[in-house]
PDB file of C-alpha atoms and ligand atoms in Angstrom:
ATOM      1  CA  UNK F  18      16.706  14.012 -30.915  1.00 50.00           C
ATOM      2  CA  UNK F  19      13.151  15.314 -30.608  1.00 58.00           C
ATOM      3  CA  UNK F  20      12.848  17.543 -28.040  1.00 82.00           C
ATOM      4  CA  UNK F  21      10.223  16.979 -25.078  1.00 80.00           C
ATOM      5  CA  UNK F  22       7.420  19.353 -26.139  1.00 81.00           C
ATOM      6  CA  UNK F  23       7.777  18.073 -29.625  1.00 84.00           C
ATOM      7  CA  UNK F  24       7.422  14.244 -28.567  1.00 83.00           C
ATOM      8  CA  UNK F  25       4.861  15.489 -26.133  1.00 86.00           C
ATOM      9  CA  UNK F  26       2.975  16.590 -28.686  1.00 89.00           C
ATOM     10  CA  UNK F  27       2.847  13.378 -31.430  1.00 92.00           C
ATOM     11  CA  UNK F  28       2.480  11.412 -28.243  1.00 95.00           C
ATOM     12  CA  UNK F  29      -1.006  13.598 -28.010  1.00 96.00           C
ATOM     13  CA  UNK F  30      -1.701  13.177 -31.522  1.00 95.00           C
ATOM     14  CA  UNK F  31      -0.559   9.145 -31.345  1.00 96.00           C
ATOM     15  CA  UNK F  32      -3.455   8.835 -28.572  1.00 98.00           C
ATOM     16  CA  UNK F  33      -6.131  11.466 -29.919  1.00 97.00           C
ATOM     17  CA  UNK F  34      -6.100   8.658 -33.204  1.00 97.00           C
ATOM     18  CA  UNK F  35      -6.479   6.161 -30.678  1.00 97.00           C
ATOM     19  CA  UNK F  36      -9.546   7.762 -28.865  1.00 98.00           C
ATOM     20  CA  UNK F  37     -11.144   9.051 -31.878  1.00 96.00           C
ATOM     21  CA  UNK F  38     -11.737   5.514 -33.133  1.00 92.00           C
ATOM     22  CA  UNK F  39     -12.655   4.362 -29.473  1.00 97.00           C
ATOM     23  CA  UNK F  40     -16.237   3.516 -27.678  1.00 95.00           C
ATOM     24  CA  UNK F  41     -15.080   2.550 -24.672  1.00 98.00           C
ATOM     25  CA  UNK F  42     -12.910   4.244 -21.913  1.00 98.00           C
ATOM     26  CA  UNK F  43     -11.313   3.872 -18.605  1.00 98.00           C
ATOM     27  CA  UNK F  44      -9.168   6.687 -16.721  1.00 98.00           C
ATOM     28  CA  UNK F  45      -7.070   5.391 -13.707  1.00 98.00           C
ATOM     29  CA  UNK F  46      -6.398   8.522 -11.105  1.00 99.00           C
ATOM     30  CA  UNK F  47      -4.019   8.685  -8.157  1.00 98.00           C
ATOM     31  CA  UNK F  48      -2.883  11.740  -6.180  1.00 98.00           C
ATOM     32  CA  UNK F  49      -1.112  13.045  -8.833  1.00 98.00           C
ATOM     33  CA  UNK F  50      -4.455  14.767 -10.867  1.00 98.00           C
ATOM     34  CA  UNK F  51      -4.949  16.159  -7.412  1.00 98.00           C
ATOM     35  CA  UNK F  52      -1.503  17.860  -7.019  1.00 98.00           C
ATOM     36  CA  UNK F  53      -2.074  21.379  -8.690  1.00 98.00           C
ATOM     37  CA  UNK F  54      -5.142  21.463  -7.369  1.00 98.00           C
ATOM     38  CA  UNK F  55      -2.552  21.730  -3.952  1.00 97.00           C
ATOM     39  CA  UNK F  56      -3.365  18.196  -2.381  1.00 97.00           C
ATOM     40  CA  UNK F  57       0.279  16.555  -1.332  1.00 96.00           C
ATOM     41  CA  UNK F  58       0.537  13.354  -2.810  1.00 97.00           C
ATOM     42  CA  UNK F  59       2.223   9.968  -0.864  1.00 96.00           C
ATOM     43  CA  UNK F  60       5.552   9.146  -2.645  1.00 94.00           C
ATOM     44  CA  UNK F  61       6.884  11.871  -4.352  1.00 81.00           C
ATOM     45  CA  UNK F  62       8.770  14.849  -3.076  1.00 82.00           C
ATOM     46  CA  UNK F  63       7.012  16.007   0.431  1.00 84.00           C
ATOM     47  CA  UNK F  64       4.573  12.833  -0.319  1.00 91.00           C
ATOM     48  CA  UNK F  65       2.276  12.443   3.150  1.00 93.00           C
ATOM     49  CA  UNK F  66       4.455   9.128   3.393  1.00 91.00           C
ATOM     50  CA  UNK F  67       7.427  11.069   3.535  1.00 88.00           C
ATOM     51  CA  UNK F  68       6.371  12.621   6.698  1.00 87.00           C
ATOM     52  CA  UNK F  69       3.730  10.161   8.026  1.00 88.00           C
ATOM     53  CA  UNK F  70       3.633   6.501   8.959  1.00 91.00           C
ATOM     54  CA  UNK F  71       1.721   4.580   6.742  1.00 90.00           C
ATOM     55  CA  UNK F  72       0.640   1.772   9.074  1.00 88.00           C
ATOM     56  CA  UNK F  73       0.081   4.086  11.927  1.00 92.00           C
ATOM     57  CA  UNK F  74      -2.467   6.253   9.752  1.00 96.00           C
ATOM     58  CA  UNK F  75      -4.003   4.053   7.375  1.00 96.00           C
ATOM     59  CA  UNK F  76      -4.638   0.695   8.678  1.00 96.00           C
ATOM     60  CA  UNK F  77      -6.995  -0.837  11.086  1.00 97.00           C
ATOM     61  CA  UNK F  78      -5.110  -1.754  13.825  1.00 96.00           C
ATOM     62  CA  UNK F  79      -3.150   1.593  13.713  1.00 96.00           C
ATOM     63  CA  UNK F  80      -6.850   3.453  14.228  1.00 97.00           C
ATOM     64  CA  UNK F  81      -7.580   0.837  16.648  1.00 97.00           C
ATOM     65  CA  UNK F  82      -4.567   2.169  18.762  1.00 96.00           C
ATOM     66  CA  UNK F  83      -5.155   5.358  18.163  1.00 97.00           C
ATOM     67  CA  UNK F  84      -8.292   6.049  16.990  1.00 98.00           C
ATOM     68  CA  UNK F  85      -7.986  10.486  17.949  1.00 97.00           C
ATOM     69  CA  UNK F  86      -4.312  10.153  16.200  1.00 97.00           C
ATOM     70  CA  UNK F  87      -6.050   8.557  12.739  1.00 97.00           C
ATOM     71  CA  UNK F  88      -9.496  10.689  13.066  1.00 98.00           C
ATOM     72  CA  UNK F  89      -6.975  14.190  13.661  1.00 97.00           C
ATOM     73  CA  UNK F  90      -5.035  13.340  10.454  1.00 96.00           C
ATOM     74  CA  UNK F  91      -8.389  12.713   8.478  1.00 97.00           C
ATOM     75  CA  UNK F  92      -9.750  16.059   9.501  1.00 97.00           C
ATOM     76  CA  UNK F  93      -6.696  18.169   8.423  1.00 96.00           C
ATOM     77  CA  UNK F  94      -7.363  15.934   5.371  1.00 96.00           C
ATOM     78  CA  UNK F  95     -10.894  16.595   4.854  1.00 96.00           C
ATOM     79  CA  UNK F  96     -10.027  20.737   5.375  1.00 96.00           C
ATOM     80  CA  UNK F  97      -8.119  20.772   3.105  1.00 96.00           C
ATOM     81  CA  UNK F  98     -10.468  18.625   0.658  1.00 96.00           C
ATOM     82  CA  UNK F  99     -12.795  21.372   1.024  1.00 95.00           C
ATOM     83  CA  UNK F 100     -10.109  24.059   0.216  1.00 96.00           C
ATOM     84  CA  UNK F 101      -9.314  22.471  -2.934  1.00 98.00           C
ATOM     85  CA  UNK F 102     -10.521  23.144  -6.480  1.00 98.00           C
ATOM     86  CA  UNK F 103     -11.035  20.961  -9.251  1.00 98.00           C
ATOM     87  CA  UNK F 104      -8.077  21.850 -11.349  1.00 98.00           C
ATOM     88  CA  UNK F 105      -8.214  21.594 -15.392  1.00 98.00           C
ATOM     89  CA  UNK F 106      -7.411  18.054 -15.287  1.00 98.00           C
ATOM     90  CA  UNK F 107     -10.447  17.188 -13.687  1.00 98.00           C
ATOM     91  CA  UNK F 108     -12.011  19.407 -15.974  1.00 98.00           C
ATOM     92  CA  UNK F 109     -10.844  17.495 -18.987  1.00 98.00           C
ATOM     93  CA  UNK F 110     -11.880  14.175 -17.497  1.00 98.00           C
ATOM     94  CA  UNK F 111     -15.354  15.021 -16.431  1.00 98.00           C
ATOM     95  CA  UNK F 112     -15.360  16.557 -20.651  1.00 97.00           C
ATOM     96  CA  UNK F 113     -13.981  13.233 -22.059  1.00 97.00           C
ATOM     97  CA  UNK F 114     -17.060  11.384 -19.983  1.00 98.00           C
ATOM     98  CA  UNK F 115     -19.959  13.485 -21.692  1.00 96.00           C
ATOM     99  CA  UNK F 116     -17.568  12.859 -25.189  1.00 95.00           C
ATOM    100  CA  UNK F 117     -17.578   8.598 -25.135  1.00 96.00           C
ATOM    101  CA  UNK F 118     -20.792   6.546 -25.002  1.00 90.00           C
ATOM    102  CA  UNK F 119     -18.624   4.460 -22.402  1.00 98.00           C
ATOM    103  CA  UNK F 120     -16.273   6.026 -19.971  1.00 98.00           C
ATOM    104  CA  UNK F 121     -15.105   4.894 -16.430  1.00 98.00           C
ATOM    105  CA  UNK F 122     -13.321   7.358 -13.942  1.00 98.00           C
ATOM    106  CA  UNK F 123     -11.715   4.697 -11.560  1.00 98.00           C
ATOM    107  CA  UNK F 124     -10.262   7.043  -8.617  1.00 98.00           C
ATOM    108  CA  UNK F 125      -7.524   5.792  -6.117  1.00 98.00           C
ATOM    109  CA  UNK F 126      -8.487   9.202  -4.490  1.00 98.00           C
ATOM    110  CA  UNK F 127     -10.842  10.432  -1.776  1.00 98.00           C
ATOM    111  CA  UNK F 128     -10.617  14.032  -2.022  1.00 98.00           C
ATOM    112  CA  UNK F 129     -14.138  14.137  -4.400  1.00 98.00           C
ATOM    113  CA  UNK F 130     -12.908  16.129  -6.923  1.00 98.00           C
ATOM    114  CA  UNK F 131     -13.676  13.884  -9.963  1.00 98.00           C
ATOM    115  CA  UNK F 132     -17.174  15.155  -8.878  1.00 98.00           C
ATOM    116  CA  UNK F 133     -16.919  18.291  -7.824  1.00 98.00           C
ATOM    117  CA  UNK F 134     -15.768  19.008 -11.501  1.00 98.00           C
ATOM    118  CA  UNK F 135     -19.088  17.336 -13.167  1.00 98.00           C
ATOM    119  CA  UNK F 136     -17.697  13.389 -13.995  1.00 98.00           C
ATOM    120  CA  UNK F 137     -20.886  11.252 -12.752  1.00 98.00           C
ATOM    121  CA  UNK F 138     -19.130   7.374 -13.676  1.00 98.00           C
ATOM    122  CA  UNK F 139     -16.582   7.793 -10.329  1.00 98.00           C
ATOM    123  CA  UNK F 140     -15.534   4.625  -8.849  1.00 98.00           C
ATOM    124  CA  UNK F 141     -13.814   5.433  -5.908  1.00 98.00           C
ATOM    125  CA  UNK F 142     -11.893   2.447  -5.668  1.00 98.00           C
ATOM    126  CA  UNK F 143     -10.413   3.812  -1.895  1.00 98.00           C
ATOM    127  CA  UNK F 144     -13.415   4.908  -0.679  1.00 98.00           C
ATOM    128  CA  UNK F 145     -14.053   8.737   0.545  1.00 97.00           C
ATOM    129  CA  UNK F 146     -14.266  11.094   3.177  1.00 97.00           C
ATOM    130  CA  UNK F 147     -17.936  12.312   2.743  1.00 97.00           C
ATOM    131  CA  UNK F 148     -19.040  10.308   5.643  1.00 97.00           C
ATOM    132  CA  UNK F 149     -18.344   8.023   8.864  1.00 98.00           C
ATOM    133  CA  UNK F 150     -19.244   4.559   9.366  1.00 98.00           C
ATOM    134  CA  UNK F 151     -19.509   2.201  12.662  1.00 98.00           C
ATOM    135  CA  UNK F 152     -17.183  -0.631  13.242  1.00 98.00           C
ATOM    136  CA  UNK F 153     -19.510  -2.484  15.281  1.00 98.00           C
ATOM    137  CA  UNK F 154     -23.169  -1.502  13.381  1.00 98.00           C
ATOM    138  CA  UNK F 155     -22.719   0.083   9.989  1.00 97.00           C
ATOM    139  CA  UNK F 156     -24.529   3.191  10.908  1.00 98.00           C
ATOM    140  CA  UNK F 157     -23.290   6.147   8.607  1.00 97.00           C
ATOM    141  CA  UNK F 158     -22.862   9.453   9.548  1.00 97.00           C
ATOM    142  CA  UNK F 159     -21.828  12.648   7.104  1.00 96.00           C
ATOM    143  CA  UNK F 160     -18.701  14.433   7.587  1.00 96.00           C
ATOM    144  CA  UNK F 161     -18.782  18.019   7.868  1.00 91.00           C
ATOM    145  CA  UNK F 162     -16.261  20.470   6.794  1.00 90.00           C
ATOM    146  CA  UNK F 163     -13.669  19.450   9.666  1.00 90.00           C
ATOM    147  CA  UNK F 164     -14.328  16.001   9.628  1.00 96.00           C
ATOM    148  CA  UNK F 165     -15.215  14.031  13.108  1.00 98.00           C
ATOM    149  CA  UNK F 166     -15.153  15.170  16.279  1.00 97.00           C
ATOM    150  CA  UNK F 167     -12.604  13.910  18.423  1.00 97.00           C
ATOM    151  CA  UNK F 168     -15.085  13.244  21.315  1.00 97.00           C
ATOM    152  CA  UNK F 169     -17.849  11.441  18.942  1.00 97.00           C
ATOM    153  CA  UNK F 170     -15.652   8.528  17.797  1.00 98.00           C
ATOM    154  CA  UNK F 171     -17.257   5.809  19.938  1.00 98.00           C
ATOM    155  CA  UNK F 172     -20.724   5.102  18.694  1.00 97.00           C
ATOM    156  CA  UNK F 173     -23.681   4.176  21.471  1.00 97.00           C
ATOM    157  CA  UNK F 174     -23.448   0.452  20.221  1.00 97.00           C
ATOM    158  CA  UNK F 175     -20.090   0.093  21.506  1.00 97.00           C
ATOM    159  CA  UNK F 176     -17.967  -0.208  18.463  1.00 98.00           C
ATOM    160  CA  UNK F 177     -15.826   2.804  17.020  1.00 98.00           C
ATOM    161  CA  UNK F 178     -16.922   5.832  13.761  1.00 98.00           C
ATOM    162  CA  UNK F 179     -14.079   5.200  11.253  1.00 98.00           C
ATOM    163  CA  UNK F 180     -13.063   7.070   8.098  1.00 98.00           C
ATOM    164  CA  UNK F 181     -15.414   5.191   5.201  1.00 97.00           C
ATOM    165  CA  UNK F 182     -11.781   4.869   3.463  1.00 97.00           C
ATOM    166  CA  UNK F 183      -9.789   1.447   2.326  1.00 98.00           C
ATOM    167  CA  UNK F 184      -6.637   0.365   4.244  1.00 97.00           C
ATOM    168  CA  UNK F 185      -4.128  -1.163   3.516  1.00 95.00           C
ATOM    169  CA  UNK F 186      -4.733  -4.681   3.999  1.00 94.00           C
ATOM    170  CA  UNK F 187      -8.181  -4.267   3.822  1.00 97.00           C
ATOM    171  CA  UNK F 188     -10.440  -5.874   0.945  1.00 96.00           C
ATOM    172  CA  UNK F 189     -12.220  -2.964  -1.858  1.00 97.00           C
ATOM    173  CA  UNK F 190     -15.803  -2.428  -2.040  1.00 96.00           C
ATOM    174  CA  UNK F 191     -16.911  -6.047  -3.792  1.00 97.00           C
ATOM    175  CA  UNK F 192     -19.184  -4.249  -6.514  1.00 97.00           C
ATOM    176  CA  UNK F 193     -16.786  -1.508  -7.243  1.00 98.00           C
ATOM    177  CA  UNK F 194     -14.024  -3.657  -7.402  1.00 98.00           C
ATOM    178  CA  UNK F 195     -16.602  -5.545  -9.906  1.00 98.00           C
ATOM    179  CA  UNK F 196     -17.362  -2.601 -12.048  1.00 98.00           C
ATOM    180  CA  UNK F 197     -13.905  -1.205 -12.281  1.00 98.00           C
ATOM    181  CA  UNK F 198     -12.397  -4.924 -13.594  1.00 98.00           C
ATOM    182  CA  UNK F 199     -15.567  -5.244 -15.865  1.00 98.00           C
ATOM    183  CA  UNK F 200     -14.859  -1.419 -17.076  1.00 98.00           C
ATOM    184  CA  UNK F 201     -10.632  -2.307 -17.600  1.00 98.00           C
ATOM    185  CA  UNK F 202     -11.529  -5.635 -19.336  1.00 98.00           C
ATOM    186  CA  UNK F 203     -13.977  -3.795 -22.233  1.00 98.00           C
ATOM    187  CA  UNK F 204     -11.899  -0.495 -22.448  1.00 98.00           C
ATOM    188  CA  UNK F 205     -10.298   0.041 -26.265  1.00 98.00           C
ATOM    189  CA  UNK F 206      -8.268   2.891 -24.271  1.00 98.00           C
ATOM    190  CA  UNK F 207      -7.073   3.031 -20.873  1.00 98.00           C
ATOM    191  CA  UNK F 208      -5.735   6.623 -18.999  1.00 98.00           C
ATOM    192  CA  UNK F 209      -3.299   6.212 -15.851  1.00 98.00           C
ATOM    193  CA  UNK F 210      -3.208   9.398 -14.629  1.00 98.00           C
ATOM    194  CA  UNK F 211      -1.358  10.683 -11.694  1.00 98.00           C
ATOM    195  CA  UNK F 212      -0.544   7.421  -9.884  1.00 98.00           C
ATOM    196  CA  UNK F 213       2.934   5.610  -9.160  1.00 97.00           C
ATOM    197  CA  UNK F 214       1.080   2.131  -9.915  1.00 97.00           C
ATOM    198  CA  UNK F 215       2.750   0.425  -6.777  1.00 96.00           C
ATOM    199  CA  UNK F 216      -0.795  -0.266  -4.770  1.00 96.00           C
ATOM    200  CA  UNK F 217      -2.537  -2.890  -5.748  1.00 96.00           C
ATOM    201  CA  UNK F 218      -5.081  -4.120  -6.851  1.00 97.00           C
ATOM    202  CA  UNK F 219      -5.907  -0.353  -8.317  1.00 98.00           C
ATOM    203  CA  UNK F 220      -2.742  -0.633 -10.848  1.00 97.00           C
ATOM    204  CA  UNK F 221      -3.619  -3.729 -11.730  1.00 97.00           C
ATOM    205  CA  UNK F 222      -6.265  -2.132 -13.666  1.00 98.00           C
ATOM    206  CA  UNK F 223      -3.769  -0.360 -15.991  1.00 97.00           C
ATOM    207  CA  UNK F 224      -2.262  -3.319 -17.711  1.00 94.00           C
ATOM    208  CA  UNK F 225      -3.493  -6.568 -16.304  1.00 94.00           C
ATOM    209  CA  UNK F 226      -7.334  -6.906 -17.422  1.00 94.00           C
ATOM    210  CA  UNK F 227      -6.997  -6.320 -21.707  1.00 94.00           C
ATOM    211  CA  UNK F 228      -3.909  -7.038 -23.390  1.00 92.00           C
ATOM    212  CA  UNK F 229      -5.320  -5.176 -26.157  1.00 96.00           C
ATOM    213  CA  UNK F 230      -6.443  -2.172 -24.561  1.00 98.00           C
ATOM    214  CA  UNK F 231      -3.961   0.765 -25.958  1.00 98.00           C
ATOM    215  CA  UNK F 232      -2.654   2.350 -22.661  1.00 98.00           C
ATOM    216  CA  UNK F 233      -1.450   6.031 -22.268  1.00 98.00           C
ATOM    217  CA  UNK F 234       0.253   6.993 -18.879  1.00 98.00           C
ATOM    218  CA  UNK F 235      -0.163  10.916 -17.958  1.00 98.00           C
ATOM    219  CA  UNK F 236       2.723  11.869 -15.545  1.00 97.00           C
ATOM    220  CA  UNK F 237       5.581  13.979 -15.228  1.00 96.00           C
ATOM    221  CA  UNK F 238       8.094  11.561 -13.637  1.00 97.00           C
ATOM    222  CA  UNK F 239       8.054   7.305 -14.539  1.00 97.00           C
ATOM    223  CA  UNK F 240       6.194   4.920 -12.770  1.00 97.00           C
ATOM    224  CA  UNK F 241       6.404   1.271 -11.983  1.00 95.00           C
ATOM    225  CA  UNK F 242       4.517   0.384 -14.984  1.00 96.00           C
ATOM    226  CA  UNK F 243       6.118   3.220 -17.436  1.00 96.00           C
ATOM    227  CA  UNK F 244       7.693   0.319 -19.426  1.00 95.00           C
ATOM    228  CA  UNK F 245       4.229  -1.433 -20.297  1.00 95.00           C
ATOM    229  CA  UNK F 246       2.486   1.437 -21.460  1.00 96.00           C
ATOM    230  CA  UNK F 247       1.700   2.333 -25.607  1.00 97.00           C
ATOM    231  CA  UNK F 248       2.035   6.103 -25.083  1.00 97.00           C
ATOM    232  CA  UNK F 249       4.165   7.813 -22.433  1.00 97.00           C
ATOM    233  CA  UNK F 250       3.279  11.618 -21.461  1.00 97.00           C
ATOM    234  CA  UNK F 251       5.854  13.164 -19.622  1.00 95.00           C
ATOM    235  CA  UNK F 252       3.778  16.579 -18.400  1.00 96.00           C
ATOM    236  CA  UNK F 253       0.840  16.883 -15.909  1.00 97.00           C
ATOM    237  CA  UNK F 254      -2.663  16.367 -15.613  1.00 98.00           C
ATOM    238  CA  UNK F 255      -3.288  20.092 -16.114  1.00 98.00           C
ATOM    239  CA  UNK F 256      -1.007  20.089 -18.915  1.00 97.00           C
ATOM    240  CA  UNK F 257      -2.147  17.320 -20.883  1.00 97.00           C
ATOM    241  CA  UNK F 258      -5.421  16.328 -20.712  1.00 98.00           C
ATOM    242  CA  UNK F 259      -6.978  19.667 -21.796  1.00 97.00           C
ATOM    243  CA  UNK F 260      -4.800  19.280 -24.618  1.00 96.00           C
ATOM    244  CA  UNK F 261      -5.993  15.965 -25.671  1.00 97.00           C
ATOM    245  CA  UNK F 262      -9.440  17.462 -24.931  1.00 97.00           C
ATOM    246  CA  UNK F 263      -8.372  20.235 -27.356  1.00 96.00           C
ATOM    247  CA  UNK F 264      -7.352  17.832 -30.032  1.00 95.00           C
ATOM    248  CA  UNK F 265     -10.310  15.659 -29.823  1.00 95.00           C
ATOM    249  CA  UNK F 266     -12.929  18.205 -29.952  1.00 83.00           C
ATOM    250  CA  UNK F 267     -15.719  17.627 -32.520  1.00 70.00           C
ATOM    251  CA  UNK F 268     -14.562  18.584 -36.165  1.00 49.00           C
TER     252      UNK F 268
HETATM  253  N1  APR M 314       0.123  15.430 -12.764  1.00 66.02           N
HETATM  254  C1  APR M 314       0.229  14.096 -12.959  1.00 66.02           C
HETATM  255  N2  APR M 314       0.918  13.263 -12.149  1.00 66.02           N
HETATM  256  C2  APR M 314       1.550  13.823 -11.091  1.00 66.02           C
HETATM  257  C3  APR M 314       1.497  15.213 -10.817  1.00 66.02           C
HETATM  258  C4  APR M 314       0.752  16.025 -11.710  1.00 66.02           C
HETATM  259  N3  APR M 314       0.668  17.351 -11.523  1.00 66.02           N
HETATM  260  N4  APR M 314       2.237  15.444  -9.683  1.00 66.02           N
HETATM  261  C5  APR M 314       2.714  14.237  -9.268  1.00 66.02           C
HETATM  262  N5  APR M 314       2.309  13.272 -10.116  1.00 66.02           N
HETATM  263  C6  APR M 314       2.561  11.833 -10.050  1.00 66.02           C
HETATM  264  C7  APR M 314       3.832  11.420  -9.342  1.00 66.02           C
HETATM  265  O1  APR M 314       4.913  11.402 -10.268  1.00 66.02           O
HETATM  266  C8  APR M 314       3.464  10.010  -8.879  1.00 66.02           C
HETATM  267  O2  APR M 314       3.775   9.050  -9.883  1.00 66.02           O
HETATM  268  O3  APR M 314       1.512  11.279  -9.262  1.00 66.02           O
HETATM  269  C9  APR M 314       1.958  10.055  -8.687  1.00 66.02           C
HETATM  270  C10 APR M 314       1.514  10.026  -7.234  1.00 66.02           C
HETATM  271  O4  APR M 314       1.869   8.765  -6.714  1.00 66.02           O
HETATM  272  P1  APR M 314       1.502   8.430  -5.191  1.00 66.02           P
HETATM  273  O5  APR M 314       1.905   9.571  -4.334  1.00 66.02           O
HETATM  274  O6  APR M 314       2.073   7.065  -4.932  1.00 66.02           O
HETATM  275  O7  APR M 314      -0.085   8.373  -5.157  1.00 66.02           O
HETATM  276  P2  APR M 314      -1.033   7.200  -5.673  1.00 66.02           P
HETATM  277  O8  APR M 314      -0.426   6.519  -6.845  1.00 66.02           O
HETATM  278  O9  APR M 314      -2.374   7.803  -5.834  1.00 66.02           O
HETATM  279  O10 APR M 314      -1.050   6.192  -4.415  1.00 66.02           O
HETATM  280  C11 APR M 314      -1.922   5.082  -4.527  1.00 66.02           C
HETATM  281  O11 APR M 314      -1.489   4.540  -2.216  1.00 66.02           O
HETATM  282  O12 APR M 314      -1.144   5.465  -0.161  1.00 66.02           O
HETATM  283  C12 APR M 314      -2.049   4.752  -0.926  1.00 66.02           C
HETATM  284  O13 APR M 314      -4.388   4.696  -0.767  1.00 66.02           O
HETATM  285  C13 APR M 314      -3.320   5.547  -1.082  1.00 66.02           C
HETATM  286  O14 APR M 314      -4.674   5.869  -3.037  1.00 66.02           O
HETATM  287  C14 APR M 314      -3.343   5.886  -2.564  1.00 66.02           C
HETATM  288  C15 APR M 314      -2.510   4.771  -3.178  1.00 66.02           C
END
């Protein structure tokens, strides 16, 4: 029985082959790539779901009820957005970009990482917390460092400054949603990194657009789709991807 580090690594070497003879590349984040860089993530062990309610926090008609209880979670999100660091797996995406002709971040996060550590081609498939928009109007406004505050959520027009984030139950961005299917359908190798593939249509992404796509899946625990993918990693985002990084670098 080959021990874990020892499959780990001709899993790395099965998927550095794999890149090596690939053009074009799409990477599928979730909270996990964020995780060591200390963002909690939803599901797993002290996941914000554990200890929040889902449809009181991130749908519409929860912030309709409660718009101060949905803009006060935000903010302690956005502080701590703006505590965080882009951790090496970040690093070793926003690499693998500059190393492929064609390469697609597709992010189910809003924490802005993916940029903060130099990768340009972000779709951020959930949206972001950068900024504020109007229910009623569209008008945008920037969010600082703490987010929105408390006493500026109604706008003049009448209608109400939300999070620029997707709900649950709400439709993506149209063109995004465009890019990122157009990006899965052409990829020769696809990266889920860091996501428990149960929210669609993100996960759909991983398997669903290119049945010949070779898939790797970065995480340390399974994941609803663990039994579709080519090449299972079992280690995290920090772990791994600077060592397929490593591997791949020019000869
Ligand atoms: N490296 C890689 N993966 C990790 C790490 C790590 N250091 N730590 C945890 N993980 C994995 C977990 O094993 C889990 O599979 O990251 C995954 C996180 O899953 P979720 O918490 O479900 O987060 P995500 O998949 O991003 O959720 C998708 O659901 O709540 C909505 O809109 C929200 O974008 C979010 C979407």
């Amino acid at each position: 029985m080959e021990n874990q580090a020892a499959l780990t690594r001709n899993r790395v070497d099965q998927l550095v082959q794999r890149l090596r003879g690939s053009r074009s590349v799409l990477a599928l984040t979730g909270a996990g790539i964020s995780a060591e860089s200390g963002l909690p993530t939803f599901r797993g062990a002290g996941g914000l779901w554990r200890t929040h309610r889902v449809e009181e926090l991130a749908s519409f008609e929860g912030f309709w009820r409660n718009p101060a209880l949905v803009w006060s979670w935000y903010n302690e999100r956005k502080a701590a957005h703006r505590r965080a660091r882009p951790n090496a797996g970040h690093a070793a995406l926003a690499q693998l970009e500059k190393r492929f002709g064609d390469f697609t971040l597709c992010t189910q996060n809003v924490d802005s990482l993916h940029f903060a550590a130099g990768s340009r081609n972000v779709l951020e498939l959930h949206g972001h917390l950068r900024e504020a928009r109007c229910t009623h109007c569209g008008a945008r406004r920037e969010l600082g460092e703490s987010g929105l505050p408390l006493d500026e959520i109604d706008h003049p027009c009448g209608g109400r400054m939300r999070p620029n984030i997707v709900w649950f139950g709400e439709p993506l961005l149209q063109a995004t949603w465009r890019q990122a299917e157009a990006a899965a359908s052409r990829a020769e190798v696809i990266l889920v990194i860091g996501t428990s593939a149960v929210v669609y249509p993100a996960a759909a992404l991983a398997t669903r657009y290119n049945r010949s796509a070779y898939v790797a899946e970065i995480n340390p625990e399974e994941t609803a789709i663990s039994e579709r993918i080519d090449c299972v990693l079992r280690g995290t985002a920090a772990e791994v991807l600077p060592r397929i990084v490593e591997a791949l670098s020019p000869i």
